[in-house]
Amino acid sequence: MSTKRITIPVSSTIGKVTAAYDVPANATCLLTLAHGAGAGMDHSFMVSLAEALSAANIGTMRFNFPFTENKKGRPDTPAVAQQTIEAAINKARDLFPDLPLLAAGKSFGGRMSSQYLSTHPEAAVKGIVFYGFPLHPAGKPSIDRAEHLKAVKVPMLFLQGTKDTLAQWDLISAVCDSLKKAKLVKLEGADHSFKAGKQDTMSLLVKATSEWTGKLLKK
């Protein structure tokens, strides 16, 4: 994988964050790939996902949130996280203006990306991919975190494990059924980290992403 590391200026108060992009020569599209609350852009899951997507001709731009960049334990406020997502989207568009651009994220990163898109319908993205949407805290089933999704104007792909403690299956299924532009893909037996025994969930994630983006970009 020919990964190039760069820095992305977010704002004068927030500063800069590290990013890394891998865009194969025959890329069909580019995903901004935001990490979760518990690990940064260089976590093994994020790197493996970027590599596997690249092999499927899908480019990615991973980036850190400021709390990761500055080695702080607590995730950024939504305002700071969304400003960082906006900066990553703008950088990706500037570097690769000819590639269709989509937003994507693992857990917290996906939720912050959709919150950003819910209030910025003008953003130059064609869709969003959730690698495990964190619908509620563990042990506290609720759908409050999904309320903003009604305002997202672009198609949404939800990749969810049936044993995800942050998204009770019947609840995430009902949420997706209520959204006209949502597609839900079930990973049987997978938890929030997409671990499911000896099952190769990474290949399932990439296959679903590739098929969905392929259909989306043909429209």
PDB file of C-alpha atoms in Angstrom:
ATOM      1  CA  MET A   1       0.000   0.000   0.000  1.00  0.00           C
ATOM      2  CA  SER A   2       1.458   3.359  -1.048  1.00  0.00           C
ATOM      3  CA  THR A   3       0.311   5.460   1.873  1.00  0.00           C
ATOM      4  CA  LYS A   4       1.168   9.151   1.975  1.00  0.00           C
ATOM      5  CA  ARG A   5       1.081  10.965   5.313  1.00  0.00           C
ATOM      6  CA  ILE A   6       0.146  14.634   5.488  1.00  0.00           C
ATOM      7  CA  THR A   7      -1.064  17.186   8.015  1.00  0.00           C
ATOM      8  CA  ILE A   8      -4.446  18.859   7.771  1.00  0.00           C
ATOM      9  CA  PRO A   9      -4.940  22.343   9.264  1.00  0.00           C
ATOM     10  CA  VAL A  10      -8.272  22.421  11.097  1.00  0.00           C
ATOM     11  CA  SER A  11      -8.360  25.941  12.567  1.00  0.00           C
ATOM     12  CA  SER A  12      -6.165  28.446  14.352  1.00  0.00           C
ATOM     13  CA  THR A  13      -7.546  27.351  17.726  1.00  0.00           C
ATOM     14  CA  ILE A  14      -7.671  23.590  17.085  1.00  0.00           C
ATOM     15  CA  GLY A  15      -4.414  23.340  15.151  1.00  0.00           C
ATOM     16  CA  LYS A  16      -3.450  20.525  12.782  1.00  0.00           C
ATOM     17  CA  VAL A  17      -4.053  16.787  12.658  1.00  0.00           C
ATOM     18  CA  THR A  18      -2.199  13.954  10.966  1.00  0.00           C
ATOM     19  CA  ALA A  19      -3.786  12.188   8.011  1.00  0.00           C
ATOM     20  CA  ALA A  20      -2.811   9.388   5.651  1.00  0.00           C
ATOM     21  CA  TYR A  21      -4.250   8.666   2.245  1.00  0.00           C
ATOM     22  CA  ASP A  22      -4.017   5.655   0.003  1.00  0.00           C
ATOM     23  CA  VAL A  23      -5.568   6.123  -3.418  1.00  0.00           C
ATOM     24  CA  PRO A  24      -4.922   3.386  -5.982  1.00  0.00           C
ATOM     25  CA  ALA A  25      -4.396   4.431  -9.591  1.00  0.00           C
ATOM     26  CA  ASN A  26      -7.725   2.946 -10.636  1.00  0.00           C
ATOM     27  CA  ALA A  27      -9.714   4.179  -7.623  1.00  0.00           C
ATOM     28  CA  THR A  28     -13.474   4.383  -8.175  1.00  0.00           C
ATOM     29  CA  CYS A  29     -14.033   6.763  -5.263  1.00  0.00           C
ATOM     30  CA  LEU A  30     -12.454   8.194  -2.115  1.00  0.00           C
ATOM     31  CA  LEU A  31     -13.662   7.804   1.480  1.00  0.00           C
ATOM     32  CA  THR A  32     -12.725  10.098   4.339  1.00  0.00           C
ATOM     33  CA  LEU A  33     -12.249   7.559   7.133  1.00  0.00           C
ATOM     34  CA  ALA A  34     -12.752   8.825  10.694  1.00  0.00           C
ATOM     35  CA  HIS A  35     -11.651   6.679  13.634  1.00  0.00           C
ATOM     36  CA  GLY A  36     -13.579   5.717  16.765  1.00  0.00           C
ATOM     37  CA  ALA A  37     -13.425   7.072  20.296  1.00  0.00           C
ATOM     38  CA  GLY A  38     -11.038   4.434  21.607  1.00  0.00           C
ATOM     39  CA  ALA A  39      -8.237   4.409  19.029  1.00  0.00           C
ATOM     40  CA  GLY A  40      -6.601   6.620  16.403  1.00  0.00           C
ATOM     41  CA  MET A  41      -6.168   6.429  12.657  1.00  0.00           C
ATOM     42  CA  ASP A  42      -3.213   4.038  12.962  1.00  0.00           C
ATOM     43  CA  HIS A  43      -5.151   1.411  14.922  1.00  0.00           C
ATOM     44  CA  SER A  44      -4.829  -2.009  13.301  1.00  0.00           C
ATOM     45  CA  PHE A  45      -8.504  -2.046  12.277  1.00  0.00           C
ATOM     46  CA  MET A  46      -8.244   1.311  10.511  1.00  0.00           C
ATOM     47  CA  VAL A  47      -5.028   0.357   8.703  1.00  0.00           C
ATOM     48  CA  SER A  48      -6.362  -3.060   7.685  1.00  0.00           C
ATOM     49  CA  LEU A  49      -9.603  -1.517   6.452  1.00  0.00           C
ATOM     50  CA  ALA A  50      -7.733   1.068   4.379  1.00  0.00           C
ATOM     51  CA  GLU A  51      -5.510  -1.643   2.866  1.00  0.00           C
ATOM     52  CA  ALA A  52      -8.438  -3.903   2.049  1.00  0.00           C
ATOM     53  CA  LEU A  53     -10.443  -1.075   0.505  1.00  0.00           C
ATOM     54  CA  SER A  54      -7.435  -0.048  -1.585  1.00  0.00           C
ATOM     55  CA  ALA A  55      -7.184  -3.600  -2.909  1.00  0.00           C
ATOM     56  CA  ALA A  56     -10.848  -3.213  -3.953  1.00  0.00           C
ATOM     57  CA  ASN A  57     -10.024   0.041  -5.824  1.00  0.00           C
ATOM     58  CA  ILE A  58     -11.495   2.310  -3.147  1.00  0.00           C
ATOM     59  CA  GLY A  59      -9.265   5.124  -1.917  1.00  0.00           C
ATOM     60  CA  THR A  60      -9.251   6.300   1.690  1.00  0.00           C
ATOM     61  CA  MET A  61      -8.051   9.256   3.700  1.00  0.00           C
ATOM     62  CA  ARG A  62      -7.661   8.368   7.378  1.00  0.00           C
ATOM     63  CA  PHE A  63      -7.167  11.178   9.851  1.00  0.00           C
ATOM     64  CA  ASN A  64      -6.830  11.769  13.567  1.00  0.00           C
ATOM     65  CA  PHE A  65      -9.218  13.747  15.679  1.00  0.00           C
ATOM     66  CA  PRO A  66      -7.491  16.416  17.809  1.00  0.00           C
ATOM     67  CA  PHE A  67      -7.902  14.423  21.034  1.00  0.00           C
ATOM     68  CA  THR A  68      -5.925  11.558  19.488  1.00  0.00           C
ATOM     69  CA  GLU A  69      -3.394  13.877  17.910  1.00  0.00           C
ATOM     70  CA  ASN A  70      -2.746  15.496  21.280  1.00  0.00           C
ATOM     71  CA  LYS A  71      -2.865  12.194  23.213  1.00  0.00           C
ATOM     72  CA  LYS A  72      -5.880  13.120  25.310  1.00  0.00           C
ATOM     73  CA  GLY A  73      -8.126  10.404  26.660  1.00  0.00           C
ATOM     74  CA  ARG A  74     -11.507  12.019  26.243  1.00  0.00           C
ATOM     75  CA  PRO A  75     -13.003  12.413  22.737  1.00  0.00           C
ATOM     76  CA  ASP A  76     -13.455  15.891  21.315  1.00  0.00           C
ATOM     77  CA  THR A  77     -16.711  17.771  21.584  1.00  0.00           C
ATOM     78  CA  PRO A  78     -19.010  17.315  18.575  1.00  0.00           C
ATOM     79  CA  ALA A  79     -18.194  20.848  17.398  1.00  0.00           C
ATOM     80  CA  VAL A  80     -14.442  20.144  17.305  1.00  0.00           C
ATOM     81  CA  ALA A  81     -14.899  16.678  15.796  1.00  0.00           C
ATOM     82  CA  GLN A  82     -17.165  18.016  13.063  1.00  0.00           C
ATOM     83  CA  GLN A  83     -14.777  20.851  12.252  1.00  0.00           C
ATOM     84  CA  THR A  84     -12.052  18.241  11.802  1.00  0.00           C
ATOM     85  CA  ILE A  85     -14.283  16.161   9.537  1.00  0.00           C
ATOM     86  CA  GLU A  86     -15.032  19.239   7.459  1.00  0.00           C
ATOM     87  CA  ALA A  87     -11.291  19.940   7.103  1.00  0.00           C
ATOM     88  CA  ALA A  88     -10.670  16.323   6.022  1.00  0.00           C
ATOM     89  CA  ILE A  89     -13.482  16.450   3.458  1.00  0.00           C
ATOM     90  CA  ASN A  90     -12.143  19.716   2.037  1.00  0.00           C
ATOM     91  CA  LYS A  91      -8.574  18.355   1.886  1.00  0.00           C
ATOM     92  CA  ALA A  92      -9.710  15.175   0.136  1.00  0.00           C
ATOM     93  CA  ARG A  93     -11.707  17.186  -2.389  1.00  0.00           C
ATOM     94  CA  ASP A  94      -8.761  19.523  -3.031  1.00  0.00           C
ATOM     95  CA  LEU A  95      -6.259  16.674  -3.518  1.00  0.00           C
ATOM     96  CA  PHE A  96      -8.523  14.473  -5.634  1.00  0.00           C
ATOM     97  CA  PRO A  97     -11.116  16.734  -7.281  1.00  0.00           C
ATOM     98  CA  ASP A  98     -11.987  14.177  -9.955  1.00  0.00           C
ATOM     99  CA  LEU A  99     -12.858  11.314  -7.590  1.00  0.00           C
ATOM    100  CA  PRO A 100     -16.376  10.866  -6.169  1.00  0.00           C
ATOM    101  CA  LEU A 101     -16.097  11.613  -2.449  1.00  0.00           C
ATOM    102  CA  LEU A 102     -17.870   9.824   0.390  1.00  0.00           C
ATOM    103  CA  ALA A 103     -17.642  10.149   4.162  1.00  0.00           C
ATOM    104  CA  ALA A 104     -17.083   7.124   6.382  1.00  0.00           C
ATOM    105  CA  GLY A 105     -16.205   6.319   9.948  1.00  0.00           C
ATOM    106  CA  LYS A 106     -15.812   3.716  12.649  1.00  0.00           C
ATOM    107  CA  SER A 107     -18.260   4.178  15.532  1.00  0.00           C
ATOM    108  CA  PHE A 108     -17.743   7.705  16.962  1.00  0.00           C
ATOM    109  CA  GLY A 109     -16.137   8.796  13.683  1.00  0.00           C
ATOM    110  CA  GLY A 110     -19.175   7.748  11.684  1.00  0.00           C
ATOM    111  CA  ARG A 111     -21.621   9.386  14.077  1.00  0.00           C
ATOM    112  CA  MET A 112     -19.692  12.666  14.046  1.00  0.00           C
ATOM    113  CA  SER A 113     -19.557  12.517  10.239  1.00  0.00           C
ATOM    114  CA  SER A 114     -23.325  12.069   9.962  1.00  0.00           C
ATOM    115  CA  GLN A 115     -23.934  14.844  12.494  1.00  0.00           C
ATOM    116  CA  TYR A 116     -21.794  17.104  10.328  1.00  0.00           C
ATOM    117  CA  LEU A 117     -23.672  16.110   7.169  1.00  0.00           C
ATOM    118  CA  SER A 118     -27.047  16.617   8.867  1.00  0.00           C
ATOM    119  CA  THR A 119     -26.279  20.320   9.249  1.00  0.00           C
ATOM    120  CA  HIS A 120     -24.199  20.744   6.077  1.00  0.00           C
ATOM    121  CA  PRO A 121     -26.283  19.399   3.172  1.00  0.00           C
ATOM    122  CA  GLU A 122     -24.047  21.368   0.803  1.00  0.00           C
ATOM    123  CA  ALA A 123     -21.011  19.198   1.644  1.00  0.00           C
ATOM    124  CA  ALA A 124     -19.461  17.683  -1.468  1.00  0.00           C
ATOM    125  CA  VAL A 125     -20.040  14.037  -0.521  1.00  0.00           C
ATOM    126  CA  LYS A 126     -22.202  11.475  -2.290  1.00  0.00           C
ATOM    127  CA  GLY A 127     -22.875   9.154   0.636  1.00  0.00           C
ATOM    128  CA  ILE A 128     -21.738   7.919   4.047  1.00  0.00           C
ATOM    129  CA  VAL A 129     -20.578   4.525   5.300  1.00  0.00           C
ATOM    130  CA  PHE A 130     -20.917   3.561   8.969  1.00  0.00           C
ATOM    131  CA  TYR A 131     -18.557   0.847  10.194  1.00  0.00           C
ATOM    132  CA  GLY A 132     -20.588   0.165  13.317  1.00  0.00           C
ATOM    133  CA  PHE A 133     -22.928   3.040  14.180  1.00  0.00           C
ATOM    134  CA  PRO A 134     -22.901   3.581  17.985  1.00  0.00           C
ATOM    135  CA  LEU A 135     -26.653   3.886  18.486  1.00  0.00           C
ATOM    136  CA  HIS A 136     -26.493   3.936  22.288  1.00  0.00           C
ATOM    137  CA  PRO A 137     -24.103   3.343  25.215  1.00  0.00           C
ATOM    138  CA  ALA A 138     -23.581  -0.296  26.172  1.00  0.00           C
ATOM    139  CA  GLY A 139     -26.434  -1.559  28.321  1.00  0.00           C
ATOM    140  CA  LYS A 140     -28.597   1.539  27.698  1.00  0.00           C
ATOM    141  CA  PRO A 141     -30.754   0.807  24.632  1.00  0.00           C
ATOM    142  CA  SER A 142     -32.078   3.956  22.999  1.00  0.00           C
ATOM    143  CA  ILE A 143     -32.484   5.519  19.557  1.00  0.00           C
ATOM    144  CA  ASP A 144     -31.885   9.148  20.551  1.00  0.00           C
ATOM    145  CA  ARG A 145     -28.521   9.234  18.765  1.00  0.00           C
ATOM    146  CA  ALA A 146     -30.265   8.441  15.479  1.00  0.00           C
ATOM    147  CA  GLU A 147     -32.529  11.488  15.496  1.00  0.00           C
ATOM    148  CA  HIS A 148     -30.149  13.598  13.365  1.00  0.00           C
ATOM    149  CA  LEU A 149     -30.018  10.948  10.649  1.00  0.00           C
ATOM    150  CA  LYS A 150     -33.417  12.121   9.403  1.00  0.00           C
ATOM    151  CA  ALA A 151     -31.698  15.325   8.225  1.00  0.00           C
ATOM    152  CA  VAL A 152     -28.922  13.559   6.279  1.00  0.00           C
ATOM    153  CA  LYS A 153     -29.656  14.028   2.562  1.00  0.00           C
ATOM    154  CA  VAL A 154     -27.216  11.490   1.091  1.00  0.00           C
ATOM    155  CA  PRO A 155     -27.483   7.662   0.941  1.00  0.00           C
ATOM    156  CA  MET A 156     -26.245   5.813   4.035  1.00  0.00           C
ATOM    157  CA  LEU A 157     -24.705   2.355   4.425  1.00  0.00           C
ATOM    158  CA  PHE A 158     -24.823   0.779   7.889  1.00  0.00           C
ATOM    159  CA  LEU A 159     -22.516  -2.190   8.489  1.00  0.00           C
ATOM    160  CA  GLN A 160     -23.546  -3.682  11.812  1.00  0.00           C
ATOM    161  CA  GLY A 161     -22.805  -6.790  13.837  1.00  0.00           C
ATOM    162  CA  THR A 162     -25.677  -8.665  15.457  1.00  0.00           C
ATOM    163  CA  LYS A 163     -23.769  -8.801  18.768  1.00  0.00           C
ATOM    164  CA  ASP A 164     -22.841  -5.105  18.833  1.00  0.00           C
ATOM    165  CA  THR A 165     -23.525  -3.909  22.397  1.00  0.00           C
ATOM    166  CA  LEU A 166     -23.668  -0.305  21.151  1.00  0.00           C
ATOM    167  CA  ALA A 167     -26.456  -1.011  18.660  1.00  0.00           C
ATOM    168  CA  GLN A 168     -29.096  -3.487  19.750  1.00  0.00           C
ATOM    169  CA  TRP A 169     -30.114  -5.275  16.555  1.00  0.00           C
ATOM    170  CA  ASP A 170     -33.868  -4.670  16.673  1.00  0.00           C
ATOM    171  CA  LEU A 171     -33.255  -0.973  17.335  1.00  0.00           C
ATOM    172  CA  ILE A 172     -30.706  -0.337  14.580  1.00  0.00           C
ATOM    173  CA  SER A 173     -32.870  -2.343  12.196  1.00  0.00           C
ATOM    174  CA  ALA A 174     -35.918  -0.206  13.030  1.00  0.00           C
ATOM    175  CA  VAL A 175     -33.893   2.996  12.624  1.00  0.00           C
ATOM    176  CA  CYS A 176     -32.667   1.966   9.172  1.00  0.00           C
ATOM    177  CA  ASP A 177     -36.167   0.899   8.126  1.00  0.00           C
ATOM    178  CA  SER A 178     -37.362   4.405   8.969  1.00  0.00           C
ATOM    179  CA  LEU A 179     -34.754   6.092   6.763  1.00  0.00           C
ATOM    180  CA  LYS A 180     -35.506   6.181   3.034  1.00  0.00           C
ATOM    181  CA  LYS A 181     -31.848   6.391   2.000  1.00  0.00           C
ATOM    182  CA  ALA A 182     -30.403   3.809   4.399  1.00  0.00           C
ATOM    183  CA  LYS A 183     -29.144   0.305   3.659  1.00  0.00           C
ATOM    184  CA  LEU A 184     -28.361  -2.048   6.556  1.00  0.00           C
ATOM    185  CA  VAL A 185     -25.931  -4.945   6.166  1.00  0.00           C
ATOM    186  CA  LYS A 186     -25.970  -7.625   8.877  1.00  0.00           C
ATOM    187  CA  LEU A 187     -22.751  -9.268  10.053  1.00  0.00           C
ATOM    188  CA  GLU A 188     -23.980 -12.304  11.914  1.00  0.00           C
ATOM    189  CA  GLY A 189     -22.313 -12.835  15.289  1.00  0.00           C
ATOM    190  CA  ALA A 190     -20.014  -9.794  15.015  1.00  0.00           C
ATOM    191  CA  ASP A 191     -19.458  -7.411  17.937  1.00  0.00           C
ATOM    192  CA  HIS A 192     -18.746  -3.674  17.842  1.00  0.00           C
ATOM    193  CA  SER A 193     -15.129  -4.389  16.821  1.00  0.00           C
ATOM    194  CA  PHE A 194     -16.373  -6.732  14.073  1.00  0.00           C
ATOM    195  CA  LYS A 195     -14.933  -9.753  15.826  1.00  0.00           C
ATOM    196  CA  ALA A 196     -16.983 -12.886  15.157  1.00  0.00           C
ATOM    197  CA  GLY A 197     -14.986 -15.970  16.058  1.00  0.00           C
ATOM    198  CA  LYS A 198     -12.864 -17.097  13.114  1.00  0.00           C
ATOM    199  CA  GLN A 199     -15.047 -15.336  10.574  1.00  0.00           C
ATOM    200  CA  ASP A 200     -13.241 -12.997   8.143  1.00  0.00           C
ATOM    201  CA  THR A 201     -15.413  -9.966   8.737  1.00  0.00           C
ATOM    202  CA  MET A 202     -13.014  -7.565   7.010  1.00  0.00           C
ATOM    203  CA  SER A 203     -13.687  -9.139   3.625  1.00  0.00           C
ATOM    204  CA  LEU A 204     -17.432  -8.856   4.295  1.00  0.00           C
ATOM    205  CA  LEU A 205     -17.096  -5.169   5.176  1.00  0.00           C
ATOM    206  CA  VAL A 206     -15.113  -4.426   2.023  1.00  0.00           C
ATOM    207  CA  LYS A 207     -17.416  -6.460  -0.229  1.00  0.00           C
ATOM    208  CA  ALA A 208     -20.478  -4.646   1.093  1.00  0.00           C
ATOM    209  CA  THR A 209     -18.772  -1.254   0.756  1.00  0.00           C
ATOM    210  CA  SER A 210     -17.629  -2.004  -2.786  1.00  0.00           C
ATOM    211  CA  GLU A 211     -21.037  -3.243  -3.944  1.00  0.00           C
ATOM    212  CA  TRP A 212     -22.909  -0.347  -2.387  1.00  0.00           C
ATOM    213  CA  THR A 213     -20.574   2.385  -3.673  1.00  0.00           C
ATOM    214  CA  GLY A 214     -20.587   0.748  -7.117  1.00  0.00           C
ATOM    215  CA  LYS A 215     -24.399   0.943  -7.341  1.00  0.00           C
ATOM    216  CA  LEU A 216     -24.465   4.437  -5.845  1.00  0.00           C
ATOM    217  CA  LEU A 217     -21.998   5.881  -8.340  1.00  0.00           C
ATOM    218  CA  LYS A 218     -23.821   4.386 -11.329  1.00  0.00           C
ATOM    219  CA  LYS A 219     -26.932   6.412 -10.538  1.00  0.00           C
TER     220      LYS A 219
END
